[in-house]
Amino acid sequence: MHAVPTTQASPYRGRLAPSPTGLLHIGHARTFWTAYQRALAHKGTLVLRNEDLDPQRSKAKFAEAMTEDLHWLGIRWQEGPDVGGPFAPYEQSRRREFYLAAWRRLRDGGFIYPCTCSRKDLANSAAAPNEADDEPHYSGRCRERIGEASRYESPAGVNWRFRIPAGEEITFDDLHLGSQRFVAGEDFGDFVVWRRDDVPAYQLAVSADDAAMQITEVVRGADLLKSTARQLLLVRALALAVPAYYHCDLVRDEAGARLAKRNDALSLRKLREQGYSPQQVLNMCTPG
Ligand SMILES: [Zn+2]
């Protein structure tokens, strides 16, 4: 008789973090498949986090579809909205208290300021053309309001921006794409951490959640490299643990253009209805 070996659980914790604002498409499939494979290779834990922060755009039907589509692909996770886990809740819409705590720490630490610029002000002052899906570079018009932050008991009503250390180099080693370098103030300006409509911004929510859920490695698309630089500043300001990063190549079409995020023809749902198998779909989005 052999004693049952006591297995040391792997410290690796990864996550899948889809937003239920549309159907998952083959670009998502590739990133999520990579996240799944890396968690398996590390004998780690994979967390599904439903990033349903935006109350206008998030839909329950898309949340259901994403769980179903990920299962259909063959991806399995150990913690999530459907299976629970020690870091519940796994829906961002139910984690407001975590984000508020982070907002208070940033306010008290002198890292953020209320920005009262109107939409029109922001449009007029957009300094440089940015990639369409990235946050516009803010002019810094309200930077000096940092002293007013302590007057706010709650974040609602204005945009809250993180005051970046202008000129500072932010570097990190990406596990897939290698060494990365961004310069605060050149690559991005003071970014929003809490929106005027009282919704925490992506950067804040993700940084707070990855730390609270003890995520050790973040696998996501290369379109978020610049967001990683911003999040590293937030992580430092909040004195949180820094995860490792693995940014996947973006799936492009034959002409080399990045696939439109919401191209229904390339949704997993449509492909499945047309009779494609999960393996065929995964082959479609693996570099050839
Ligand atoms: Zn402003």
mmCIF file of C-alpha atoms and ligand atoms in Angstrom:
data_model
loop_
_atom_site.group_PDB
_atom_site.id
_atom_site.type_symbol
_atom_site.label_atom_id
_atom_site.label_comp_id
_atom_site.label_asym_id
_atom_site.label_seq_id
_atom_site.Cartn_x
_atom_site.Cartn_y
_atom_site.Cartn_z
ATOM 1 C CA MET A 1 0.000 0.000 0.000
ATOM 2 C CA HIS A 2 1.213 3.387 -0.880
ATOM 3 C CA ALA A 3 0.272 6.421 1.090
ATOM 4 C CA VAL A 4 -1.679 8.944 -0.896
ATOM 5 C CA PRO A 5 0.837 11.656 -1.716
ATOM 6 C CA THR A 6 -0.016 15.029 -0.346
ATOM 7 C CA THR A 7 0.058 17.189 -3.432
ATOM 8 C CA GLN A 8 1.282 20.689 -3.078
ATOM 9 C CA ALA A 9 -1.291 22.778 -4.915
ATOM 10 C CA SER A 10 0.313 24.837 -7.671
ATOM 11 C CA PRO A 11 0.507 28.514 -6.809
ATOM 12 C CA TYR A 12 -0.386 29.424 -10.410
ATOM 13 C CA ARG A 13 -3.649 31.339 -10.698
ATOM 14 C CA GLY A 14 -4.848 32.537 -14.081
ATOM 15 C CA ARG A 15 -8.057 34.094 -15.214
ATOM 16 C CA LEU A 16 -10.499 34.389 -18.093
ATOM 17 C CA ALA A 17 -12.092 37.808 -18.022
ATOM 18 C CA PRO A 18 -14.696 38.219 -20.763
ATOM 19 C CA SER A 19 -17.130 41.136 -20.961
ATOM 20 C CA PRO A 20 -20.725 40.128 -21.684
ATOM 21 C CA THR A 21 -21.278 42.947 -24.165
ATOM 22 C CA GLY A 22 -21.527 40.729 -27.230
ATOM 23 C CA LEU A 23 -20.809 37.232 -28.493
ATOM 24 C CA LEU A 24 -17.327 35.795 -28.150
ATOM 25 C CA HIS A 25 -15.494 35.610 -31.464
ATOM 26 C CA ILE A 26 -12.434 33.736 -32.674
ATOM 27 C CA GLY A 27 -10.063 36.387 -31.384
ATOM 28 C CA HIS A 28 -11.348 35.757 -27.863
ATOM 29 C CA ALA A 29 -11.187 32.009 -28.419
ATOM 30 C CA ARG A 30 -7.486 32.159 -29.054
ATOM 31 C CA THR A 31 -6.700 34.246 -25.984
ATOM 32 C CA PHE A 32 -8.900 32.174 -23.694
ATOM 33 C CA TRP A 33 -7.536 28.933 -25.081
ATOM 34 C CA THR A 34 -4.000 30.155 -24.387
ATOM 35 C CA ALA A 35 -4.987 31.121 -20.830
ATOM 36 C CA TYR A 36 -6.493 27.655 -20.353
ATOM 37 C CA GLN A 37 -3.428 25.880 -21.726
ATOM 38 C CA ARG A 38 -1.081 27.870 -19.524
ATOM 39 C CA ALA A 39 -3.122 27.109 -16.419
ATOM 40 C CA LEU A 40 -3.119 23.399 -17.360
ATOM 41 C CA ALA A 41 0.617 23.390 -18.020
ATOM 42 C CA HIS A 42 1.218 24.893 -14.593
ATOM 43 C CA LYS A 43 -1.328 22.556 -12.957
ATOM 44 C CA GLY A 44 -2.817 25.775 -11.712
ATOM 45 C CA THR A 45 -6.222 27.237 -11.007
ATOM 46 C CA LEU A 46 -8.216 29.087 -13.637
ATOM 47 C CA VAL A 47 -10.762 31.697 -12.612
ATOM 48 C CA LEU A 48 -13.653 32.904 -14.769
ATOM 49 C CA ARG A 49 -14.454 36.518 -13.984
ATOM 50 C CA ASN A 50 -17.503 38.075 -15.579
ATOM 51 C CA GLU A 51 -16.513 41.667 -16.416
ATOM 52 C CA ASP A 52 -20.042 43.020 -16.450
ATOM 53 C CA LEU A 53 -19.213 46.426 -14.992
ATOM 54 C CA ASP A 54 -20.911 48.514 -17.622
ATOM 55 C CA PRO A 55 -24.611 48.394 -16.773
ATOM 56 C CA GLN A 56 -25.637 49.800 -20.161
ATOM 57 C CA ARG A 57 -23.682 47.398 -22.330
ATOM 58 C CA SER A 58 -23.581 44.197 -20.283
ATOM 59 C CA LYS A 59 -26.371 41.709 -20.944
ATOM 60 C CA ALA A 60 -27.281 38.561 -19.040
ATOM 61 C CA LYS A 61 -27.894 36.736 -22.341
ATOM 62 C CA PHE A 62 -24.295 37.403 -23.407
ATOM 63 C CA ALA A 63 -22.986 36.215 -20.031
ATOM 64 C CA GLU A 64 -24.886 32.951 -20.532
ATOM 65 C CA ALA A 65 -23.633 32.670 -24.099
ATOM 66 C CA MET A 66 -20.006 33.197 -23.095
ATOM 67 C CA THR A 67 -20.113 30.447 -20.457
ATOM 68 C CA GLU A 68 -21.718 28.105 -22.954
ATOM 69 C CA ASP A 69 -19.311 28.986 -25.773
ATOM 70 C CA LEU A 70 -16.244 28.576 -23.560
ATOM 71 C CA HIS A 71 -17.523 25.174 -22.428
ATOM 72 C CA TRP A 72 -18.179 24.202 -26.036
ATOM 73 C CA LEU A 73 -14.582 25.048 -26.911
ATOM 74 C CA GLY A 74 -13.485 22.681 -24.159
ATOM 75 C CA ILE A 75 -12.253 25.264 -21.666
ATOM 76 C CA ARG A 76 -12.752 24.438 -17.988
ATOM 77 C CA TRP A 77 -12.272 26.602 -14.922
ATOM 78 C CA GLN A 78 -12.183 25.912 -11.191
ATOM 79 C CA GLU A 79 -13.652 29.171 -9.873
ATOM 80 C CA GLY A 80 -16.292 31.404 -11.362
ATOM 81 C CA PRO A 81 -19.867 32.691 -11.203
ATOM 82 C CA ASP A 82 -21.242 29.254 -12.094
ATOM 83 C CA VAL A 83 -19.081 27.176 -9.721
ATOM 84 C CA GLY A 84 -18.284 29.607 -6.884
ATOM 85 C CA GLY A 85 -14.953 29.669 -5.098
ATOM 86 C CA PRO A 86 -13.039 31.310 -2.261
ATOM 87 C CA PHE A 87 -12.891 34.739 -3.902
ATOM 88 C CA ALA A 88 -16.572 35.125 -4.780
ATOM 89 C CA PRO A 89 -18.360 37.065 -6.104
ATOM 90 C CA TYR A 90 -16.900 36.540 -9.580
ATOM 91 C CA GLU A 91 -19.115 39.124 -11.285
ATOM 92 C CA GLN A 92 -17.667 42.625 -11.351
ATOM 93 C CA SER A 93 -21.135 44.128 -10.974
ATOM 94 C CA ARG A 94 -21.197 42.591 -7.468
ATOM 95 C CA ARG A 95 -17.741 43.796 -6.397
ATOM 96 C CA ARG A 96 -18.343 47.505 -6.013
ATOM 97 C CA GLU A 97 -17.099 47.589 -2.419
ATOM 98 C CA PHE A 98 -13.646 46.397 -3.574
ATOM 99 C CA TYR A 99 -13.467 49.178 -6.141
ATOM 100 C CA LEU A 100 -14.661 51.792 -3.679
ATOM 101 C CA ALA A 101 -11.951 50.722 -1.246
ATOM 102 C CA ALA A 102 -9.366 51.134 -4.009
ATOM 103 C CA TRP A 103 -10.794 54.541 -4.958
ATOM 104 C CA ARG A 104 -10.539 55.702 -1.322
ATOM 105 C CA ARG A 105 -6.930 54.561 -1.079
ATOM 106 C CA LEU A 106 -6.039 56.399 -4.274
ATOM 107 C CA ARG A 107 -7.846 59.519 -3.059
ATOM 108 C CA ASP A 108 -6.179 59.407 0.346
ATOM 109 C CA GLY A 109 -2.783 58.748 -1.199
ATOM 110 C CA GLY A 110 -3.023 61.810 -3.465
ATOM 111 C CA PHE A 111 -2.945 59.784 -6.671
ATOM 112 C CA ILE A 112 -6.218 60.852 -8.284
ATOM 113 C CA TYR A 113 -8.135 64.039 -8.952
ATOM 114 C CA PRO A 114 -11.663 64.992 -9.971
ATOM 115 C CA CYS A 115 -11.879 65.984 -13.629
ATOM 116 C CA THR A 116 -14.824 68.189 -14.437
ATOM 117 C CA CYS A 117 -14.126 68.546 -18.153
ATOM 118 C CA SER A 118 -17.198 68.107 -20.279
ATOM 119 C CA ARG A 119 -17.310 65.684 -23.153
ATOM 120 C CA LYS A 120 -16.859 68.673 -25.457
ATOM 121 C CA ASP A 121 -13.771 69.934 -23.573
ATOM 122 C CA LEU A 122 -12.255 66.479 -23.880
ATOM 123 C CA ALA A 123 -12.984 66.235 -27.591
ATOM 124 C CA ASN A 124 -11.437 69.659 -28.242
ATOM 125 C CA SER A 125 -8.295 69.026 -26.258
ATOM 126 C CA ALA A 126 -7.485 65.514 -27.458
ATOM 127 C CA ALA A 127 -3.781 66.065 -28.022
ATOM 128 C CA ALA A 128 -2.738 63.273 -30.294
ATOM 129 C CA PRO A 129 -4.536 60.754 -32.459
ATOM 130 C CA ASN A 130 -4.836 57.469 -30.616
ATOM 131 C CA GLU A 131 -5.738 53.968 -31.631
ATOM 132 C CA ALA A 132 -9.494 53.813 -31.846
ATOM 133 C CA ASP A 133 -9.868 51.426 -28.932
ATOM 134 C CA ASP A 134 -7.512 53.199 -26.579
ATOM 135 C CA GLU A 135 -8.345 55.960 -24.139
ATOM 136 C CA PRO A 136 -7.719 59.458 -25.579
ATOM 137 C CA HIS A 137 -4.659 61.249 -24.264
ATOM 138 C CA TYR A 138 -5.923 63.711 -21.657
ATOM 139 C CA SER A 139 -4.556 67.260 -21.720
ATOM 140 C CA GLY A 140 -4.098 67.479 -17.959
ATOM 141 C CA ARG A 141 -6.391 70.484 -17.645
ATOM 142 C CA CYS A 142 -7.732 69.467 -14.206
ATOM 143 C CA ARG A 143 -4.449 68.096 -12.771
ATOM 144 C CA GLU A 144 -4.152 70.858 -10.219
ATOM 145 C CA ARG A 145 -7.461 69.846 -8.656
ATOM 146 C CA ILE A 146 -5.683 67.068 -6.803
ATOM 147 C CA GLY A 147 -6.036 69.029 -3.567
ATOM 148 C CA GLU A 148 -9.814 68.972 -3.920
ATOM 149 C CA ALA A 149 -9.969 65.189 -3.875
ATOM 150 C CA SER A 150 -10.246 64.913 -0.099
ATOM 151 C CA ARG A 151 -13.529 66.841 -0.174
ATOM 152 C CA TYR A 152 -15.230 63.972 -1.960
ATOM 153 C CA GLU A 153 -16.908 61.292 0.145
ATOM 154 C CA SER A 154 -17.863 59.268 -2.903
ATOM 155 C CA PRO A 155 -16.662 59.200 -6.508
ATOM 156 C CA ALA A 156 -20.008 59.792 -8.257
ATOM 157 C CA GLY A 157 -20.574 62.824 -10.469
ATOM 158 C CA VAL A 158 -17.141 63.542 -11.948
ATOM 159 C CA ASN A 159 -14.502 61.622 -13.828
ATOM 160 C CA TRP A 160 -11.596 60.611 -11.585
ATOM 161 C CA ARG A 161 -8.182 60.540 -13.182
ATOM 162 C CA PHE A 162 -4.910 59.027 -12.080
ATOM 163 C CA ARG A 163 -2.118 61.605 -12.107
ATOM 164 C CA ILE A 164 0.651 59.855 -13.992
ATOM 165 C CA PRO A 165 4.314 60.469 -13.196
ATOM 166 C CA ALA A 166 5.049 62.328 -16.429
ATOM 167 C CA GLY A 167 8.237 61.195 -18.121
ATOM 168 C CA GLU A 168 8.625 58.012 -16.088
ATOM 169 C CA GLU A 169 9.520 54.876 -18.014
ATOM 170 C CA ILE A 170 7.349 51.886 -17.317
ATOM 171 C CA THR A 171 8.956 48.628 -18.316
ATOM 172 C CA PHE A 172 7.950 45.015 -17.917
ATOM 173 C CA ASP A 173 8.923 41.664 -19.343
ATOM 174 C CA ASP A 174 6.038 40.106 -21.174
ATOM 175 C CA LEU A 175 6.214 36.305 -21.104
ATOM 176 C CA HIS A 176 5.228 36.120 -24.765
ATOM 177 C CA LEU A 177 6.190 39.432 -26.365
ATOM 178 C CA GLY A 178 9.361 40.158 -24.420
ATOM 179 C CA SER A 179 10.548 43.402 -22.961
ATOM 180 C CA GLN A 180 8.066 46.286 -23.108
ATOM 181 C CA ARG A 181 8.627 49.972 -22.535
ATOM 182 C CA PHE A 182 6.171 52.840 -22.234
ATOM 183 C CA VAL A 183 6.652 56.423 -21.155
ATOM 184 C CA ALA A 184 3.998 58.030 -18.977
ATOM 185 C CA GLY A 185 2.857 61.268 -20.548
ATOM 186 C CA GLU A 186 3.982 60.206 -24.007
ATOM 187 C CA ASP A 187 2.204 56.919 -24.536
ATOM 188 C CA PHE A 188 -0.766 57.821 -22.376
ATOM 189 C CA GLY A 189 -1.989 60.663 -20.224
ATOM 190 C CA ASP A 190 -3.866 60.890 -16.936
ATOM 191 C CA PHE A 191 -6.356 58.053 -17.272
ATOM 192 C CA VAL A 192 -9.818 57.586 -15.856
ATOM 193 C CA VAL A 193 -10.186 55.330 -12.822
ATOM 194 C CA TRP A 194 -13.822 56.119 -12.073
ATOM 195 C CA ARG A 195 -16.394 57.393 -14.509
ATOM 196 C CA ARG A 196 -18.745 60.305 -14.086
ATOM 197 C CA ASP A 197 -21.708 57.907 -14.339
ATOM 198 C CA ASP A 198 -20.398 56.202 -11.179
ATOM 199 C CA VAL A 199 -18.946 53.137 -12.892
ATOM 200 C CA PRO A 200 -15.376 52.139 -11.953
ATOM 201 C CA ALA A 201 -13.099 52.192 -15.002
ATOM 202 C CA TYR A 202 -11.636 49.022 -16.459
ATOM 203 C CA GLN A 203 -8.099 49.837 -15.254
ATOM 204 C CA LEU A 204 -9.136 50.171 -11.626
ATOM 205 C CA ALA A 205 -11.504 47.197 -11.537
ATOM 206 C CA VAL A 206 -9.065 44.816 -13.183
ATOM 207 C CA SER A 207 -6.134 45.836 -10.982
ATOM 208 C CA ALA A 208 -8.223 45.501 -7.828
ATOM 209 C CA ASP A 209 -9.713 42.157 -8.878
ATOM 210 C CA ASP A 210 -6.500 40.522 -10.045
ATOM 211 C CA ALA A 211 -4.938 41.337 -6.679
ATOM 212 C CA ALA A 212 -7.986 40.336 -4.600
ATOM 213 C CA MET A 213 -8.291 37.043 -6.499
ATOM 214 C CA GLN A 214 -4.545 36.433 -6.114
ATOM 215 C CA ILE A 215 -4.002 36.100 -9.857
ATOM 216 C CA THR A 216 -0.354 35.278 -10.560
ATOM 217 C CA GLU A 217 -0.431 35.498 -14.362
ATOM 218 C CA VAL A 218 -2.577 37.666 -16.624
ATOM 219 C CA VAL A 219 -3.100 36.260 -20.126
ATOM 220 C CA ARG A 220 -4.844 38.649 -22.504
ATOM 221 C CA GLY A 221 -4.646 40.239 -25.943
ATOM 222 C CA ALA A 222 -1.801 42.452 -27.109
ATOM 223 C CA ASP A 223 -4.307 45.291 -27.559
ATOM 224 C CA LEU A 224 -4.036 45.710 -23.781
ATOM 225 C CA LEU A 225 -0.256 46.223 -23.562
ATOM 226 C CA LYS A 226 -0.640 49.923 -22.928
ATOM 227 C CA SER A 227 -3.309 49.221 -20.337
ATOM 228 C CA THR A 228 -0.801 47.027 -18.565
ATOM 229 C CA ALA A 229 1.546 49.996 -18.256
ATOM 230 C CA ARG A 230 -1.277 52.022 -16.700
ATOM 231 C CA GLN A 231 -2.245 49.191 -14.398
ATOM 232 C CA LEU A 232 1.331 48.831 -13.183
ATOM 233 C CA LEU A 233 1.114 52.417 -11.956
ATOM 234 C CA LEU A 234 -2.171 51.660 -10.180
ATOM 235 C CA VAL A 235 -0.811 48.448 -8.689
ATOM 236 C CA ARG A 236 2.143 50.381 -7.298
ATOM 237 C CA ALA A 237 -0.031 53.189 -5.922
ATOM 238 C CA LEU A 238 -2.271 50.632 -4.220
ATOM 239 C CA ALA A 239 0.724 48.581 -3.018
ATOM 240 C CA LEU A 240 -0.670 45.410 -4.602
ATOM 241 C CA ALA A 241 1.213 42.337 -5.815
ATOM 242 C CA VAL A 242 2.342 42.540 -9.456
ATOM 243 C CA PRO A 243 1.222 39.566 -11.579
ATOM 244 C CA ALA A 244 3.180 38.203 -14.540
ATOM 245 C CA TYR A 245 1.861 39.165 -17.981
ATOM 246 C CA TYR A 246 1.421 37.123 -21.142
ATOM 247 C CA HIS A 247 -0.058 39.102 -24.020
ATOM 248 C CA CYS A 248 -1.305 37.073 -26.989
ATOM 249 C CA ASP A 249 -0.891 38.130 -30.607
ATOM 250 C CA LEU A 250 -4.063 39.559 -32.081
ATOM 251 C CA VAL A 251 -5.904 37.500 -34.645
ATOM 252 C CA ARG A 252 -5.844 39.242 -38.015
ATOM 253 C CA ASP A 253 -7.696 38.594 -41.240
ATOM 254 C CA GLU A 254 -6.037 37.685 -44.566
ATOM 255 C CA ALA A 255 -5.380 41.338 -45.316
ATOM 256 C CA GLY A 256 -3.592 41.761 -41.990
ATOM 257 C CA ALA A 257 -6.276 43.955 -40.479
ATOM 258 C CA ARG A 258 -7.246 43.369 -36.909
ATOM 259 C CA LEU A 259 -10.537 41.544 -36.710
ATOM 260 C CA ALA A 260 -13.425 43.751 -35.767
ATOM 261 C CA LYS A 261 -14.373 43.022 -32.192
ATOM 262 C CA ARG A 262 -18.003 42.437 -32.914
ATOM 263 C CA ASN A 263 -18.001 40.680 -36.206
ATOM 264 C CA ASP A 264 -20.914 38.304 -35.770
ATOM 265 C CA ALA A 265 -19.848 36.157 -38.719
ATOM 266 C CA LEU A 266 -16.779 35.192 -36.698
ATOM 267 C CA SER A 267 -18.603 34.640 -33.443
ATOM 268 C CA LEU A 268 -18.190 31.212 -31.900
ATOM 269 C CA ARG A 269 -21.956 30.935 -31.950
ATOM 270 C CA LYS A 270 -22.233 31.413 -35.713
ATOM 271 C CA LEU A 271 -19.321 29.110 -36.475
ATOM 272 C CA ARG A 272 -20.821 26.414 -34.297
ATOM 273 C CA GLU A 273 -24.215 26.803 -36.009
ATOM 274 C CA GLN A 274 -22.451 26.382 -39.337
ATOM 275 C CA GLY A 275 -21.121 23.037 -38.175
ATOM 276 C CA TYR A 276 -17.534 23.893 -37.272
ATOM 277 C CA SER A 277 -16.045 21.759 -34.517
ATOM 278 C CA PRO A 278 -14.207 23.329 -31.570
ATOM 279 C CA GLN A 279 -10.955 21.984 -33.006
ATOM 280 C CA GLN A 280 -11.607 23.608 -36.382
ATOM 281 C CA VAL A 281 -12.360 26.910 -34.694
ATOM 282 C CA LEU A 282 -9.157 26.712 -32.675
ATOM 283 C CA ASN A 283 -7.195 25.893 -35.833
ATOM 284 C CA MET A 284 -8.644 28.986 -37.473
ATOM 285 C CA CYS A 285 -7.160 31.202 -34.836
ATOM 286 C CA THR A 286 -3.786 29.567 -34.327
ATOM 287 C CA PRO A 287 -0.893 31.109 -36.212
ATOM 288 C CA GLY A 288 -0.310 28.966 -39.283
HETATM 289 ZN ZN ZN B 1 -10.619 67.765 -16.689
#
